[in-house]
PDB file of C-alpha atoms (C1' of nucleotides) in Angstrom:
ATOM      1  CA  MET A   1    -109.808  37.298  48.240  1.00 46.00           C
ATOM      2  CA  PRO A   2    -107.163  35.880  45.902  1.00 51.00           C
ATOM      3  CA  THR A   3    -107.358  32.177  45.084  1.00 56.00           C
ATOM      4  CA  GLY A   4    -103.619  32.058  44.633  1.00 71.00           C
ATOM      5  CA  GLN A   5    -104.011  31.823  40.878  1.00 90.00           C
ATOM      6  CA  PRO A   6    -101.249  34.075  39.562  1.00 93.00           C
ATOM      7  CA  CYS A   7    -103.007  34.867  36.293  1.00 93.00           C
ATOM      8  CA  LEU A   8    -105.900  36.444  38.227  1.00 96.00           C
ATOM      9  CA  GLU A   9    -103.544  38.729  40.157  1.00 95.00           C
ATOM     10  CA  ILE A  10    -101.679  39.660  37.016  1.00 93.00           C
ATOM     11  CA  PHE A  11    -104.844  40.436  35.092  1.00 94.00           C
ATOM     12  CA  ALA A  12    -106.171  42.512  38.009  1.00 95.00           C
ATOM     13  CA  GLN A  13    -102.904  44.419  38.182  1.00 94.00           C
ATOM     14  CA  CYS A  14    -103.066  45.183  34.443  1.00 92.00           C
ATOM     15  CA  VAL A  15    -106.633  46.434  34.706  1.00 94.00           C
ATOM     16  CA  GLU A  16    -105.758  48.593  37.669  1.00 95.00           C
ATOM     17  CA  ALA A  17    -102.867  50.118  35.729  1.00 93.00           C
ATOM     18  CA  ILE A  18    -105.073  50.841  32.714  1.00 92.00           C
ATOM     19  CA  ARG A  19    -107.652  52.482  34.978  1.00 93.00           C
ATOM     20  CA  ALA A  20    -104.878  54.573  36.520  1.00 94.00           C
ATOM     21  CA  ASN A  21    -103.824  55.501  32.976  1.00 90.00           C
ATOM     22  CA  LYS A  22    -100.340  54.033  33.314  1.00 89.00           C
ATOM     23  CA  LEU A  23     -98.882  54.610  29.877  1.00 86.00           C
ATOM     24  CA  ILE A  24     -96.673  52.504  27.666  1.00 84.00           C
ATOM     25  CA  SER A  25     -93.417  54.283  27.002  1.00 79.00           C
ATOM     26  CA  ARG A  26     -91.106  53.391  24.203  1.00 72.00           C
ATOM     27  CA  GLU A  27     -87.377  53.958  24.363  1.00 65.00           C
ATOM     28  CA  SER A  28     -87.178  55.030  20.746  1.00 62.00           C
ATOM     29  CA  ARG A  29     -89.152  55.009  17.544  1.00 59.00           C
ATOM     30  CA  GLN A  30     -87.269  51.864  16.554  1.00 58.00           C
ATOM     31  CA  ASP A  31     -88.463  50.067  19.665  1.00 65.00           C
ATOM     32  CA  LYS A  32     -90.972  47.838  17.996  1.00 64.00           C
ATOM     33  CA  GLU A  33     -90.993  44.953  20.368  1.00 67.00           C
ATOM     34  CA  PHE A  34     -90.184  45.916  23.945  1.00 73.00           C
ATOM     35  CA  HIS A  35     -92.485  48.833  24.750  1.00 79.00           C
ATOM     36  CA  PHE A  36     -95.567  46.791  25.546  1.00 83.00           C
ATOM     37  CA  GLN A  37     -93.521  43.996  27.089  1.00 81.00           C
ATOM     38  CA  ASN A  38     -91.963  46.552  29.435  1.00 81.00           C
ATOM     39  CA  TRP A  39     -95.390  47.818  30.396  1.00 86.00           C
ATOM     40  CA  PHE A  40     -96.474  44.273  31.231  1.00 87.00           C
ATOM     41  CA  LYS A  41     -93.230  43.570  33.084  1.00 85.00           C
ATOM     42  CA  ALA A  42     -93.905  46.529  35.373  1.00 86.00           C
ATOM     43  CA  ARG A  43     -97.383  45.164  36.140  1.00 89.00           C
ATOM     44  CA  LEU A  44     -95.942  41.730  36.803  1.00 88.00           C
ATOM     45  CA  GLY A  45     -93.435  43.299  39.180  1.00 88.00           C
ATOM     46  CA  LYS A  46     -96.266  45.017  41.063  1.00 91.00           C
ATOM     47  CA  THR A  47     -97.871  41.669  41.880  1.00 92.00           C
ATOM     48  CA  GLY A  48     -94.832  40.718  43.945  1.00 90.00           C
ATOM     49  CA  LEU A  49     -94.646  37.354  42.186  1.00 89.00           C
ATOM     50  CA  HIS A  50     -91.150  36.155  41.420  1.00 85.00           C
ATOM     51  CA  PHE A  51     -90.542  35.763  37.719  1.00 83.00           C
ATOM     52  CA  GLU A  52     -87.854  35.279  35.120  1.00 79.00           C
ATOM     53  CA  ALA A  53     -87.862  37.434  32.026  1.00 76.00           C
ATOM     54  CA  GLY A  54     -85.493  35.348  29.935  1.00 66.00           C
ATOM     55  CA  GLY A  55     -83.817  36.654  26.817  1.00 63.00           C
ATOM     56  CA  ARG A  56     -85.107  37.880  23.548  1.00 60.00           C
ATOM     57  CA  ASN A  57     -85.665  34.455  22.088  1.00 64.00           C
ATOM     58  CA  THR A  58     -87.289  32.728  24.999  1.00 71.00           C
ATOM     59  CA  TYR A  59     -90.781  31.375  24.936  1.00 76.00           C
ATOM     60  CA  PRO A  60     -92.805  32.290  26.825  1.00 81.00           C
ATOM     61  CA  ASP A  61     -91.630  35.837  27.538  1.00 79.00           C
ATOM     62  CA  PHE A  62     -92.139  35.595  31.312  1.00 82.00           C
ATOM     63  CA  ARG A  63     -92.042  32.560  33.571  1.00 82.00           C
ATOM     64  CA  LEU A  64     -93.090  32.498  37.189  1.00 86.00           C
ATOM     65  CA  VAL A  65     -90.801  30.899  39.736  1.00 83.00           C
ATOM     66  CA  ALA A  66     -93.190  29.569  42.367  1.00 86.00           C
ATOM     67  CA  SER A  67     -95.609  28.054  39.881  1.00 87.00           C
ATOM     68  CA  THR A  68     -95.304  26.624  36.406  1.00 85.00           C
ATOM     69  CA  ASP A  69     -97.161  29.484  34.720  1.00 88.00           C
ATOM     70  CA  GLY A  70     -95.769  31.254  31.693  1.00 86.00           C
ATOM     71  CA  PHE A  71     -96.885  34.470  30.014  1.00 86.00           C
ATOM     72  CA  GLU A  72     -96.472  35.371  26.385  1.00 84.00           C
ATOM     73  CA  VAL A  73     -96.986  39.033  25.531  1.00 84.00           C
ATOM     74  CA  LYS A  74     -98.359  40.225  22.196  1.00 82.00           C
ATOM     75  CA  GLY A  75     -98.587  43.905  21.458  1.00 80.00           C
ATOM     76  CA  LEU A  76    -100.738  44.908  18.505  1.00 80.00           C
ATOM     77  CA  ALA A  77    -101.070  48.309  16.895  1.00 77.00           C
ATOM     78  CA  TYR A  78    -104.593  49.673  16.606  1.00 77.00           C
ATOM     79  CA  PRO A  79    -106.056  50.299  14.156  1.00 72.00           C
ATOM     80  CA  GLY A  80    -104.205  47.593  12.339  1.00 70.00           C
ATOM     81  CA  ARG A  81    -104.257  43.910  11.830  1.00 69.00           C
ATOM     82  CA  GLU A  82    -107.040  42.480  13.902  1.00 76.00           C
ATOM     83  CA  ALA A  83    -108.081  39.041  12.666  1.00 76.00           C
ATOM     84  CA  ASN A  84    -104.771  37.322  13.243  1.00 77.00           C
ATOM     85  CA  TYR A  85    -101.172  37.822  14.235  1.00 78.00           C
ATOM     86  CA  ASP A  86     -97.785  36.381  13.287  1.00 74.00           C
ATOM     87  CA  CYS A  87     -96.644  34.071  16.020  1.00 76.00           C
ATOM     88  CA  ASN A  88     -93.581  33.236  13.974  1.00 73.00           C
ATOM     89  CA  SER A  89     -92.022  30.074  15.312  1.00 72.00           C
ATOM     90  CA  GLN A  90     -94.162  29.307  18.331  1.00 77.00           C
ATOM     91  CA  VAL A  91     -97.579  27.825  17.827  1.00 80.00           C
ATOM     92  CA  PRO A  92     -99.875  29.114  20.531  1.00 84.00           C
ATOM     93  CA  SER A  93    -100.955  26.495  23.032  1.00 85.00           C
ATOM     94  CA  GLY A  94    -102.114  26.244  26.623  1.00 88.00           C
ATOM     95  CA  SER A  95     -99.186  24.097  27.589  1.00 85.00           C
ATOM     96  CA  HIS A  96     -95.537  24.281  26.650  1.00 79.00           C
ATOM     97  CA  ASN A  97     -92.786  22.164  28.154  1.00 75.00           C
ATOM     98  CA  GLY A  98     -94.960  21.419  31.162  1.00 78.00           C
ATOM     99  CA  ARG A  99     -95.971  25.025  31.729  1.00 83.00           C
ATOM    100  CA  ALA A 100     -99.449  26.508  31.548  1.00 87.00           C
ATOM    101  CA  ILE A 101     -99.245  29.347  29.037  1.00 87.00           C
ATOM    102  CA  PHE A 102    -101.307  32.516  29.148  1.00 90.00           C
ATOM    103  CA  TYR A 103    -101.366  35.076  26.375  1.00 88.00           C
ATOM    104  CA  ILE A 104    -101.454  38.809  27.015  1.00 88.00           C
ATOM    105  CA  PHE A 105    -102.847  40.696  24.025  1.00 87.00           C
ATOM    106  CA  GLY A 106    -102.674  44.441  24.364  1.00 85.00           C
ATOM    107  CA  ARG A 107    -103.394  47.061  21.766  1.00 83.00           C
ATOM    108  CA  TYR A 108    -101.878  50.509  21.556  1.00 81.00           C
ATOM    109  CA  PRO A 109    -102.343  53.441  19.147  1.00 78.00           C
ATOM    110  CA  ALA A 110    -100.775  52.763  15.761  1.00 72.00           C
ATOM    111  CA  GLU A 111     -99.703  56.362  15.330  1.00 68.00           C
ATOM    112  CA  PRO A 112     -99.095  57.846  18.750  1.00 70.00           C
ATOM    113  CA  ASP A 113     -98.205  61.510  19.138  1.00 70.00           C
ATOM    114  CA  GLY A 114     -95.200  60.958  21.336  1.00 72.00           C
ATOM    115  CA  ASP A 115     -93.363  58.123  22.987  1.00 74.00           C
ATOM    116  CA  SER A 116     -95.986  57.535  25.677  1.00 80.00           C
ATOM    117  CA  TYR A 117     -99.412  56.185  24.938  1.00 81.00           C
ATOM    118  CA  PRO A 118    -102.189  54.198  26.573  1.00 85.00           C
ATOM    119  CA  VAL A 119    -103.140  50.533  26.469  1.00 86.00           C
ATOM    120  CA  LEU A 120    -106.346  50.677  24.431  1.00 86.00           C
ATOM    121  CA  ASP A 121    -107.606  47.230  25.323  1.00 87.00           C
ATOM    122  CA  LEU A 122    -106.405  44.013  26.834  1.00 89.00           C
ATOM    123  CA  VAL A 123    -107.218  40.329  26.594  1.00 90.00           C
ATOM    124  CA  VAL A 124    -105.533  37.801  28.828  1.00 91.00           C
ATOM    125  CA  CYS A 125    -106.399  34.320  27.646  1.00 91.00           C
ATOM    126  CA  HIS A 126    -105.374  30.790  28.424  1.00 91.00           C
ATOM    127  CA  GLY A 127    -103.389  29.417  25.492  1.00 89.00           C
ATOM    128  CA  ASN A 128    -105.888  26.613  25.005  1.00 90.00           C
ATOM    129  CA  PHE A 129    -108.346  29.192  23.717  1.00 91.00           C
ATOM    130  CA  LEU A 130    -106.051  29.696  20.738  1.00 88.00           C
ATOM    131  CA  ASN A 131    -104.993  26.066  20.326  1.00 88.00           C
ATOM    132  CA  ALA A 132    -105.775  23.104  22.551  1.00 89.00           C
ATOM    133  CA  ASP A 133    -103.154  20.783  21.079  1.00 87.00           C
ATOM    134  CA  HIS A 134    -100.216  20.115  23.389  1.00 83.00           C
ATOM    135  CA  ASP A 135     -98.375  17.451  21.448  1.00 80.00           C
ATOM    136  CA  TYR A 136     -96.895  19.294  18.505  1.00 80.00           C
ATOM    137  CA  VAL A 137     -93.335  20.424  19.055  1.00 74.00           C
ATOM    138  CA  HIS A 138     -92.031  23.078  16.678  1.00 73.00           C
ATOM    139  CA  LYS A 139     -88.730  22.399  14.897  1.00 73.00           C
ATOM    140  CA  ASN A 140     -87.146  24.203  11.997  1.00 70.00           C
ATOM    141  CA  LYS A 141     -84.926  22.244   9.674  1.00 72.00           C
ATOM    142  CA  SER A 142     -82.714  23.386   6.876  1.00 71.00           C
ATOM    143  CA  VAL A 143     -81.552  21.865   3.618  1.00 74.00           C
ATOM    144  CA  LYS A 144     -77.996  22.464   2.499  1.00 72.00           C
ATOM    145  CA  GLY A 145     -76.663  22.192  -1.024  1.00 71.00           C
ATOM    146  CA  PHE A 146     -79.286  24.140  -2.926  1.00 73.00           C
ATOM    147  CA  GLY A 147     -78.477  26.155  -6.054  1.00 70.00           C
ATOM    148  CA  SER A 148     -76.228  25.463  -9.034  1.00 72.00           C
ATOM    149  CA  TYR A 149     -73.124  25.779  -6.903  1.00 70.00           C
ATOM    150  CA  GLY A 150     -74.605  23.735  -4.107  1.00 69.00           C
ATOM    151  CA  ASP A 151     -73.762  26.301  -1.475  1.00 68.00           C
ATOM    152  CA  ILE A 152     -77.141  27.812  -0.674  1.00 68.00           C
ATOM    153  CA  MET A 153     -79.093  26.774   2.375  1.00 72.00           C
ATOM    154  CA  ILE A 154     -82.870  26.688   2.508  1.00 73.00           C
ATOM    155  CA  ARG A 155     -84.256  27.681   5.879  1.00 73.00           C
ATOM    156  CA  ASP A 156     -87.527  25.908   6.343  1.00 75.00           C
ATOM    157  CA  ARG A 157     -88.713  28.459   8.822  1.00 74.00           C
ATOM    158  CA  LYS A 158     -92.273  27.691   9.718  1.00 78.00           C
ATOM    159  CA  MET A 159     -94.072  30.864  10.664  1.00 75.00           C
ATOM    160  CA  TYR A 160     -97.517  30.434  12.137  1.00 79.00           C
ATOM    161  CA  VAL A 161    -100.390  32.876  11.862  1.00 76.00           C
ATOM    162  CA  ALA A 162    -103.048  32.437  14.535  1.00 80.00           C
ATOM    163  CA  PRO A 163    -106.329  34.227  15.149  1.00 81.00           C
ATOM    164  CA  THR A 164    -106.326  36.918  17.826  1.00 82.00           C
ATOM    165  CA  PRO A 165    -108.982  36.940  20.555  1.00 87.00           C
ATOM    166  CA  PHE A 166    -110.217  40.154  18.930  1.00 84.00           C
ATOM    167  CA  GLY A 167    -110.750  38.230  15.699  1.00 82.00           C
ATOM    168  CA  LEU A 168    -112.360  35.252  17.415  1.00 86.00           C
ATOM    169  CA  THR A 169    -114.774  37.133  19.625  1.00 87.00           C
ATOM    170  CA  THR A 170    -117.051  40.117  19.809  1.00 85.00           C
ATOM    171  CA  GLY A 171    -117.152  42.381  22.844  1.00 88.00           C
ATOM    172  CA  THR A 172    -113.424  42.313  23.568  1.00 88.00           C
ATOM    173  CA  ALA A 173    -112.511  45.541  21.767  1.00 85.00           C
ATOM    174  CA  HIS A 174    -111.899  48.539  24.034  1.00 85.00           C
ATOM    175  CA  ASN A 175    -112.338  46.415  27.171  1.00 89.00           C
ATOM    176  CA  GLN A 176    -110.207  44.372  29.527  1.00 92.00           C
ATOM    177  CA  THR A 177    -111.154  40.713  29.360  1.00 93.00           C
ATOM    178  CA  LEU A 178    -109.856  37.511  30.902  1.00 94.00           C
ATOM    179  CA  ILE A 179    -110.600  34.244  29.079  1.00 94.00           C
ATOM    180  CA  LEU A 180    -110.126  30.997  31.005  1.00 95.00           C
ATOM    181  CA  PRO A 181    -111.158  27.358  30.695  1.00 96.00           C
ATOM    182  CA  VAL A 182    -114.590  26.758  32.223  1.00 97.00           C
ATOM    183  CA  ASP A 183    -113.206  24.668  35.108  1.00 96.00           C
ATOM    184  CA  PHE A 184    -110.726  27.359  36.154  1.00 95.00           C
ATOM    185  CA  ARG A 185    -111.518  28.756  39.616  1.00 95.00           C
ATOM    186  CA  VAL A 186    -111.874  32.521  39.913  1.00 96.00           C
ATOM    187  CA  ASP A 187    -112.726  34.612  42.965  1.00 96.00           C
ATOM    188  CA  SER A 188    -115.379  37.159  43.846  1.00 96.00           C
ATOM    189  CA  ARG A 189    -113.593  40.067  42.174  1.00 96.00           C
ATOM    190  CA  PHE A 190    -114.555  38.645  38.794  1.00 97.00           C
ATOM    191  CA  ARG A 191    -117.803  38.374  36.966  1.00 97.00           C
ATOM    192  CA  SER A 192    -118.589  36.243  33.959  1.00 97.00           C
ATOM    193  CA  VAL A 193    -119.512  38.143  30.790  1.00 96.00           C
ATOM    194  CA  GLY A 194    -119.802  35.271  28.357  1.00 95.00           C
ATOM    195  CA  ARG A 195    -119.458  31.608  27.609  1.00 95.00           C
ATOM    196  CA  LEU A 196    -117.122  30.737  24.726  1.00 93.00           C
ATOM    197  CA  VAL A 197    -116.984  27.429  22.887  1.00 92.00           C
ATOM    198  CA  ARG A 198    -114.326  26.238  20.466  1.00 90.00           C
ATOM    199  CA  ARG A 199    -114.980  23.085  18.472  1.00 89.00           C
ATOM    200  CA  GLU A 200    -112.263  20.789  17.149  1.00 89.00           C
ATOM    201  CA  ALA A 201    -111.796  20.577  13.391  1.00 86.00           C
ATOM    202  CA  GLN A 202    -112.603  17.538  11.229  1.00 86.00           C
ATOM    203  CA  LYS A 203    -109.028  17.178  10.040  1.00 84.00           C
ATOM    204  CA  LEU A 204    -105.584  17.643  11.482  1.00 86.00           C
ATOM    205  CA  ILE A 205    -102.680  18.786   9.353  1.00 83.00           C
ATOM    206  CA  VAL A 206     -99.783  16.469  10.113  1.00 84.00           C
ATOM    207  CA  GLY A 207     -97.292  17.451   7.457  1.00 80.00           C
ATOM    208  CA  TYR A 208     -96.602  19.006   4.103  1.00 79.00           C
ATOM    209  CA  THR A 209     -94.278  18.614   1.176  1.00 78.00           C
ATOM    210  CA  PHE A 210     -92.881  21.311  -1.076  1.00 76.00           C
ATOM    211  CA  ASP A 211     -91.856  20.705  -4.684  1.00 75.00           C
ATOM    212  CA  LEU A 212     -89.117  23.144  -5.656  1.00 73.00           C
ATOM    213  CA  ARG A 213     -89.669  22.559  -9.380  1.00 72.00           C
ATOM    214  CA  THR A 214     -93.340  23.433  -9.445  1.00 70.00           C
ATOM    215  CA  ASN A 215     -93.479  25.568  -6.310  1.00 67.00           C
ATOM    216  CA  THR A 216     -96.386  23.586  -4.981  1.00 71.00           C
ATOM    217  CA  LEU A 217     -97.048  23.012  -1.332  1.00 72.00           C
ATOM    218  CA  LYS A 218     -99.074  19.937  -0.456  1.00 76.00           C
ATOM    219  CA  PRO A 219    -100.570  19.592   3.005  1.00 78.00           C
ATOM    220  CA  GLU A 220    -101.025  16.149   4.493  1.00 82.00           C
ATOM    221  CA  SER A 221    -103.904  15.673   6.881  1.00 85.00           C
ATOM    222  CA  VAL A 222    -105.565  12.914   8.892  1.00 89.00           C
ATOM    223  CA  GLU A 223    -109.024  12.604  10.416  1.00 92.00           C
ATOM    224  CA  ASN A 224    -109.080  14.242  13.820  1.00 92.00           C
ATOM    225  CA  PRO A 225    -109.970  11.529  16.359  1.00 95.00           C
ATOM    226  CA  ALA A 226    -111.380  14.285  18.591  1.00 94.00           C
ATOM    227  CA  ALA A 227    -113.351  15.972  15.773  1.00 93.00           C
ATOM    228  CA  GLY A 228    -116.267  17.952  17.113  1.00 92.00           C
ATOM    229  CA  THR A 229    -115.012  17.970  20.700  1.00 95.00           C
ATOM    230  CA  GLU A 230    -115.965  21.198  22.376  1.00 95.00           C
ATOM    231  CA  HIS A 231    -113.610  23.190  24.549  1.00 94.00           C
ATOM    232  CA  ASN A 232    -115.454  25.528  26.884  1.00 96.00           C
ATOM    233  CA  PHE A 233    -114.186  28.856  28.134  1.00 95.00           C
ATOM    234  CA  VAL A 234    -115.569  31.733  30.144  1.00 97.00           C
ATOM    235  CA  ALA A 235    -114.876  35.423  29.603  1.00 95.00           C
ATOM    236  CA  TYR A 236    -114.490  37.442  32.798  1.00 97.00           C
ATOM    237  CA  ARG A 237    -114.136  41.074  33.718  1.00 96.00           C
ATOM    238  CA  LEU A 238    -113.267  42.698  36.984  1.00 97.00           C
ATOM    239  CA  LYS A 239    -116.299  44.139  38.697  1.00 95.00           C
ATOM    240  CA  GLY A 240    -116.322  47.823  37.921  1.00 93.00           C
ATOM    241  CA  SER A 241    -115.370  47.246  34.289  1.00 93.00           C
ATOM    242  CA  ALA A 242    -117.892  47.425  31.469  1.00 91.00           C
ATOM    243  CA  ALA A 243    -120.327  44.495  31.529  1.00 92.00           C
ATOM    244  CA  GLU A 244    -120.464  44.247  27.709  1.00 91.00           C
ATOM    245  CA  ALA A 245    -120.991  40.602  26.767  1.00 92.00           C
ATOM    246  CA  VAL A 246    -118.313  38.581  25.033  1.00 92.00           C
ATOM    247  CA  ALA A 247    -119.303  35.961  22.461  1.00 90.00           C
ATOM    248  CA  MET A 248    -117.711  33.908  19.735  1.00 88.00           C
ATOM    249  CA  ARG A 249    -117.976  35.546  16.360  1.00 81.00           C
ATOM    250  CA  PRO A 250    -120.260  33.447  14.195  1.00 72.00           C
ATOM    251  CA  PRO A 251    -118.224  30.389  13.221  1.00 55.00           C
ATOM    252  CA  ARG A 252    -119.228  30.771   9.601  1.00 41.00           C
ATOM    253  CA  GLU A 253    -117.517  34.113   9.525  1.00 42.00           C
ATOM    254  CA  VAL A 254    -114.378  32.623  11.015  1.00 44.00           C
ATOM    255  CA  ILE A 255    -114.494  29.670   8.620  1.00 43.00           C
ATOM    256  CA  ALA A 256    -114.985  32.007   5.669  1.00 45.00           C
ATOM    257  CA  GLU A 257    -111.915  33.946   6.704  1.00 44.00           C
ATOM    258  CA  VAL A 258    -109.843  30.796   6.997  1.00 44.00           C
ATOM    259  CA  ALA A 259    -111.127  29.611   3.590  1.00 44.00           C
ATOM    260  CA  GLU A 260    -110.268  32.949   2.071  1.00 42.00           C
ATOM    261  CA  ALA A 261    -106.789  32.742   3.477  1.00 45.00           C
ATOM    262  CA  ALA A 262    -106.367  29.202   2.161  1.00 44.00           C
ATOM    263  CA  GLU A 263    -107.623  30.228  -1.264  1.00 41.00           C
ATOM    264  CA  ALA A 264    -105.203  33.106  -1.363  1.00 43.00           C
ATOM    265  CA  THR A 265    -102.367  30.693  -0.571  1.00 42.00           C
ATOM    266  CA  GLU A 266    -103.483  28.281  -3.266  1.00 40.00           C
ATOM    267  CA  LYS A 267    -103.533  31.043  -5.839  1.00 36.00           C
ATOM    268  CA  ASP A 268     -99.781  31.443  -5.392  1.00 37.00           C
ATOM    269  CA  GLU A 269     -99.115  27.834  -6.198  1.00 32.00           C
TER     270      GLU A 269
ATOM    271  C1'  DA B   1    -113.506  53.676 -12.427  1.00 52.07           C
ATOM    272  C1'  DC B   2    -111.068  54.775  -8.638  1.00 52.07           C
ATOM    273  C1'  DG B   3    -109.343  55.302  -4.124  1.00 52.07           C
ATOM    274  C1'  DA B   4    -109.421  54.116   0.870  1.00 52.07           C
ATOM    275  C1'  DG B   5    -108.786  50.668   3.964  1.00 52.07           C
ATOM    276  C1'  DC B   6    -107.489  46.405   5.319  1.00 52.07           C
ATOM    277  C1'  DG B   7    -104.993  42.023   5.327  1.00 52.07           C
ATOM    278  C1'  DT B   8    -101.201  39.114   3.755  1.00 52.07           C
ATOM    279  C1'  DC B   9     -96.670  38.124   2.425  1.00 52.07           C
ATOM    280  C1'  DG B  10     -92.048  38.715   2.236  1.00 52.07           C
ATOM    281  C1'  DA B  11     -88.223  41.602   3.889  1.00 52.07           C
ATOM    282  C1'  DT B  12     -85.394  43.161   7.337  1.00 52.07           C
ATOM    283  C1'  DC B  13     -83.075  43.772  11.622  1.00 52.07           C
ATOM    284  C1'  DC B  14     -80.889  42.081  15.439  1.00 52.07           C
ATOM    285  C1'  DG B  15     -80.014  39.497  19.856  1.00 52.07           C
ATOM    286  C1'  DC B  16     -79.055  35.082  21.644  1.00 52.07           C
ATOM    287  C1'  DC B  17     -78.147  30.095  21.439  1.00 52.07           C
ATOM    288  C1'  DC B  18     -75.407  26.416  20.079  1.00 52.07           C
ATOM    289  C1'  DT B  19     -71.734  24.092  18.268  1.00 52.07           C
ATOM    290  C1'  DA B  20     -67.474  23.255  15.920  1.00 52.07           C
TER     291       DA B  20
ATOM    292  C1'  DT C   1     -64.902  31.788  21.406  1.00 52.07           C
ATOM    293  C1'  DA C   2     -66.518  33.122  16.817  1.00 52.07           C
ATOM    294  C1'  DG C   3     -69.928  32.796  13.715  1.00 52.07           C
ATOM    295  C1'  DG C   4     -73.638  30.069  11.791  1.00 52.07           C
ATOM    296  C1'  DG C   5     -78.223  29.265  12.837  1.00 52.07           C
ATOM    297  C1'  DC C   6     -82.603  30.489  15.026  1.00 52.07           C
ATOM    298  C1'  DG C   7     -86.439  33.213  16.528  1.00 52.07           C
ATOM    299  C1'  DG C   8     -89.176  37.557  17.683  1.00 52.07           C
ATOM    300  C1'  DA C   9     -90.955  41.476  15.950  1.00 52.07           C
ATOM    301  C1'  DT C  10     -92.467  45.114  12.821  1.00 52.07           C
ATOM    302  C1'  DC C  11     -92.419  47.324   8.293  1.00 52.07           C
ATOM    303  C1'  DG C  12     -93.526  48.144   3.470  1.00 52.07           C
ATOM    304  C1'  DA C  13     -95.330  46.641  -0.913  1.00 52.07           C
ATOM    305  C1'  DC C  14     -99.017  44.894  -2.943  1.00 52.07           C
ATOM    306  C1'  DG C  15    -103.468  43.272  -4.003  1.00 52.07           C
ATOM    307  C1'  DC C  16    -108.230  42.533  -2.850  1.00 52.07           C
ATOM    308  C1'  DT C  17    -112.747  44.414  -1.563  1.00 52.07           C
ATOM    309  C1'  DC C  18    -116.063  47.619  -1.055  1.00 52.07           C
ATOM    310  C1'  DG C  19    -118.185  52.030  -1.263  1.00 52.07           C
ATOM    311  C1'  DT C  20    -118.840  56.201  -3.872  1.00 52.07           C
TER     312       DT C  20
END
DNA sequence: ACGAGCGTCGATCCGCCCTA
DNA sequence: TAGGGCGGATCGACGCTCGT
């Protein structure tokens, strides 16, 4: 029976809806951000948990009332971008303003026939799986007085690009998977389908400077005091779902991708 | 050599917050 | 209270890679 952990109920409700072929429906072709959120909202409603949906610019998208859990929804078109996603101005993390944050990644057909289409796969993961740092607080700043007339503002709008669970792992495509920290209690409805380890990097980026004359961006990093620390997670499925194992993609592959991305950025400079 | 496919970057739109 | 500022989201152009 339920442990009282809301994320378990919510995940179970999502899986049930996918099994029952509950479709995403979009209001219009221009609806590029609410269709999947609405689908999730309906599932959240079904759990009976009280929640607040907040406005368009709130993070996370949904916040529970009785507990300090928050849920951030990410809809991705499939086939499409898979390795990473634009999280714009919110760095993913397992904790934000005192709330535990869970991410809901759902994929839907990139070119659906009509305005109703299925959820192709789903990953619900604790934010720590994407980033275990809880200290960084995002702020955008702007610089006024740019340009020959001194009346142009520069928006330093940091936009983050983070790996998706589909990019980090194998076995998550075309399934419904829940990824939680290893010490997180689950109940008998769930079965483990893999152990996932994320290891902290050698260096931490703590700043950067941009030279407007040369268009060079210089990152500033420090040694990570927790370098090498392992964060352990477990992938779960509801019994009755496919038992396909979930594993980390080989780190080398992930590192190569990150290096490629960094190289591409450097080339611009 | 060339085209398909994929990923990245910058553009764009628009709702909401905040402050003057 | 108006509008400047901020943030979420996807789209389109482009360029790289890989297979034929």
